[in-house]
Coordinates of C-alpha atoms in Angstrom, one line a residue:
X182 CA 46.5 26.4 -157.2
X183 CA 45.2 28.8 -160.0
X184 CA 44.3 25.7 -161.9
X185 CA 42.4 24.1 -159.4
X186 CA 40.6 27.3 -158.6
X187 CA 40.0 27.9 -162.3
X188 CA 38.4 24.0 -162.6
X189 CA 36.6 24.8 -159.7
X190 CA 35.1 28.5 -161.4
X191 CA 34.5 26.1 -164.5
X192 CA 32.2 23.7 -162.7
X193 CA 30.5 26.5 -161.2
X194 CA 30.0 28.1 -164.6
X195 CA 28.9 24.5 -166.2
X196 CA 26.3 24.4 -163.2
X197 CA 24.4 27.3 -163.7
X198 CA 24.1 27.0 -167.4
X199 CA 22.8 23.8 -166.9
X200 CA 20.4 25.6 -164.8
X201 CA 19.9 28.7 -167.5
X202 CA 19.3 26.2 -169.8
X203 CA 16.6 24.6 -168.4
X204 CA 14.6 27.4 -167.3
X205 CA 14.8 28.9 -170.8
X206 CA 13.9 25.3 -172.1
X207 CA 11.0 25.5 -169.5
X208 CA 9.6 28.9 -170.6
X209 CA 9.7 28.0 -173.8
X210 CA 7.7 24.1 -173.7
X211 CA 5.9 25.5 -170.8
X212 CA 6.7 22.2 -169.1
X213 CA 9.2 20.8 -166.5
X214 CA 9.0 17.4 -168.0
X215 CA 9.9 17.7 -171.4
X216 CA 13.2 20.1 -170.6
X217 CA 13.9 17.2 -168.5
X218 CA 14.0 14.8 -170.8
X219 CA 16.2 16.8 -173.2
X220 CA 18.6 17.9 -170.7
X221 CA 19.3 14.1 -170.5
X222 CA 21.4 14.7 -173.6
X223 CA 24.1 16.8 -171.7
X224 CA 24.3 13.7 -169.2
X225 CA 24.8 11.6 -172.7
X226 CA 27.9 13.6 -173.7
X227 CA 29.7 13.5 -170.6
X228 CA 31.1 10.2 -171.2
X229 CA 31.9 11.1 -174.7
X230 CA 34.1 13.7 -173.5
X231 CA 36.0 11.8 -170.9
X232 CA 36.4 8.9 -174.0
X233 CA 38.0 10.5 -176.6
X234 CA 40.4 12.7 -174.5
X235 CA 41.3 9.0 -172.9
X236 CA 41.5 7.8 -176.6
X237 CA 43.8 11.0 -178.3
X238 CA 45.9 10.3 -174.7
X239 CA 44.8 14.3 -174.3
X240 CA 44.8 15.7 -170.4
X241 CA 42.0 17.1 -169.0
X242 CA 42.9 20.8 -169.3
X243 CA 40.7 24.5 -169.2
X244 CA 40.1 23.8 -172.8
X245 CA 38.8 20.9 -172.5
X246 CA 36.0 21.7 -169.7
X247 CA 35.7 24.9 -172.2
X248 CA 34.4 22.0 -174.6
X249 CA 32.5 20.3 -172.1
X250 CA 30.7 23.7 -171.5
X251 CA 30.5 24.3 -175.3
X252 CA 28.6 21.2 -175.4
X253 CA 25.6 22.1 -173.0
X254 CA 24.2 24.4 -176.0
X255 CA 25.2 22.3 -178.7
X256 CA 24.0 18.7 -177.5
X257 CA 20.6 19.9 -176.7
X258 CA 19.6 20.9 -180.0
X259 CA 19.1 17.3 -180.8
X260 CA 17.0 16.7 -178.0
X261 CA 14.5 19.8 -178.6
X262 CA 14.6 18.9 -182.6
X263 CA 13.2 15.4 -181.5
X264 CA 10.6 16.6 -178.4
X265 CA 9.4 19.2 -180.3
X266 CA 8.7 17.4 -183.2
X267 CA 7.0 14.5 -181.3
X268 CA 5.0 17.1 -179.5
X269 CA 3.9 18.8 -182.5
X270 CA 3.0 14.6 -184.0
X271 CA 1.0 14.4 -180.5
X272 CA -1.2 17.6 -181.5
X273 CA -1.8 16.0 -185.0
X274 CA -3.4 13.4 -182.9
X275 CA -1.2 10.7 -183.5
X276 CA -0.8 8.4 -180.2
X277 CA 2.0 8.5 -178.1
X278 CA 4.6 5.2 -179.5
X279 CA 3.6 6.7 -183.0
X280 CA 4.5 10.2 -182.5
X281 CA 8.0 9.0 -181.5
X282 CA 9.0 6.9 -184.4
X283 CA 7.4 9.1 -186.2
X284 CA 9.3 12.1 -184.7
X285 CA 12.5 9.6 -185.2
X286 CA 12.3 9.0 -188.4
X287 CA 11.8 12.6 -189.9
X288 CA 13.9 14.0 -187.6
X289 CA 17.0 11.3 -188.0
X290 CA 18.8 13.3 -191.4
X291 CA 18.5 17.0 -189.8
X292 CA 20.3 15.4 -186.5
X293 CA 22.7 13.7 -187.8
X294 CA 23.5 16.3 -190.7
X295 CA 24.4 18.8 -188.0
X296 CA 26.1 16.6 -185.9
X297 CA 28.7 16.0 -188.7
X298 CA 28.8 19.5 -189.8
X299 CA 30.2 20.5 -186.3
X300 CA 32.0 17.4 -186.3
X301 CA 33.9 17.9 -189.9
X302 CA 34.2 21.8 -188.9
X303 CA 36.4 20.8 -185.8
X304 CA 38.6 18.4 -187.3
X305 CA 41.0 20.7 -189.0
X306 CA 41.3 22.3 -185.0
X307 CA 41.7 18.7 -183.7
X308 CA 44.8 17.6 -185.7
X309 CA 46.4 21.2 -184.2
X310 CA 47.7 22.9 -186.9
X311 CA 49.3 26.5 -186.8
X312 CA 49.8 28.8 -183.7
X313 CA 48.4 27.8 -180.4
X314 CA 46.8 24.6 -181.7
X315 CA 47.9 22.8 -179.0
X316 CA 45.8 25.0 -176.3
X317 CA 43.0 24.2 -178.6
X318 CA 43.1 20.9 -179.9
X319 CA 41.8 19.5 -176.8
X320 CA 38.6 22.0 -176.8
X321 CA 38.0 20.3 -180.0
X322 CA 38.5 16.8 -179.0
X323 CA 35.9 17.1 -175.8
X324 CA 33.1 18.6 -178.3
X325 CA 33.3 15.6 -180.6
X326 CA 33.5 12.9 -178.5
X327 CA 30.5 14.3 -176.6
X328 CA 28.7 15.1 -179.9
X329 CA 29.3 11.4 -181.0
X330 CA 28.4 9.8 -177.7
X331 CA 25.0 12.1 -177.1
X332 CA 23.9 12.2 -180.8
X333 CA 24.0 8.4 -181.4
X334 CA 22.2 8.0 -177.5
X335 CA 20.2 10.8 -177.5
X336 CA 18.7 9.5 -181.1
X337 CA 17.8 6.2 -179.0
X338 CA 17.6 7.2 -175.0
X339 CA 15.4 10.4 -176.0
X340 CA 12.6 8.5 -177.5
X341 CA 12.6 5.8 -175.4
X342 CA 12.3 8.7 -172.2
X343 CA 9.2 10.2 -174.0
X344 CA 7.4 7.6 -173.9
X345 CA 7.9 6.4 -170.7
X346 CA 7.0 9.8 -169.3
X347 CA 3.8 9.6 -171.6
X348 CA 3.1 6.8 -170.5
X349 CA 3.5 7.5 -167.0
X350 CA 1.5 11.2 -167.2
X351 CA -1.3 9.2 -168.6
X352 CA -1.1 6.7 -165.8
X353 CA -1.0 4.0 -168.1

């Protein structure tokens, strides 16, 4: 029972920072589209989680929605590096399927580099060694298994979602 209620409180919490998120994301573009399109990284990690506590043969425990939470802050970062970027290539006055590989290609190494940074700094916590590694070890797994799954989509789904929704604001 104090489980369940405790998942329960969890998706609550992951809710409305998926919500905090976005509204900070909103002030800050001054935009309701492009938020959007970042916050389609969180959706990205989801199945990342899910697959490599499958794969490690790891429950899904508190810790592990702890990571999934974790992951709302951390996964987005790739997406804002990559809109903002491409928005600042559309106020150079570069056109829209331009400003995205451009955006792509510069902003590729900066992605990836902090991807692995968080991914190497969670390893030694993954493999559970000392005191109370076991309550964290799965915490650790859930964060890179959605950092994998939403960095490598995010560096193709993101792009490919900006242009559309150029596109689409343009009517064309």
């Amino acid at each position: 029972e104090d489980q369940q209620e405790s998942f329960g409180d969890l998706i609550v919490l992951f809710v409305l920072i998926v919500i905090l998120v976005y509204v900070v994301m909103a002030t800050q573009f001054e935009s309701f589209v492009n938020p959007f399109i970042i916050m389609i990284t969180i959706l990205l990690a989801v199945p990342g989680v899910f697959f490599a506590l499958y794969l490690t043969g790891t429950s899904l425990s508190l810790m592990a929605l702890l990571g999934a939470i974790m992951l709302v802050g951390i996964v987005v970062k790739s997406g804002i590096v990559m809109v903002d970027y491409t928005n600042l290539c559309r106020e150079r006055g570069m056109g829209i399927y331009e400003a995205v590989v451009t955006a792509g290609r510069s902003r590729l190494r900066p992605i990836l580099m902090t991807t692995l940074t968080t991914i190497l700094a969670l390893l030694p916590m993954t493999f559970g060694f000392g005191e109370g590694a076991s309550l964290r070890s799965p915490m650790a797994i859930a964060v890179i298994g959605g950092l994998v799954t939403s960095t490598v989509m995010s560096l193709m789904v993101i792009p490919c979602v900006y242009y559309v929704f150029e596109k689409m604001k343009r009517g064309k």
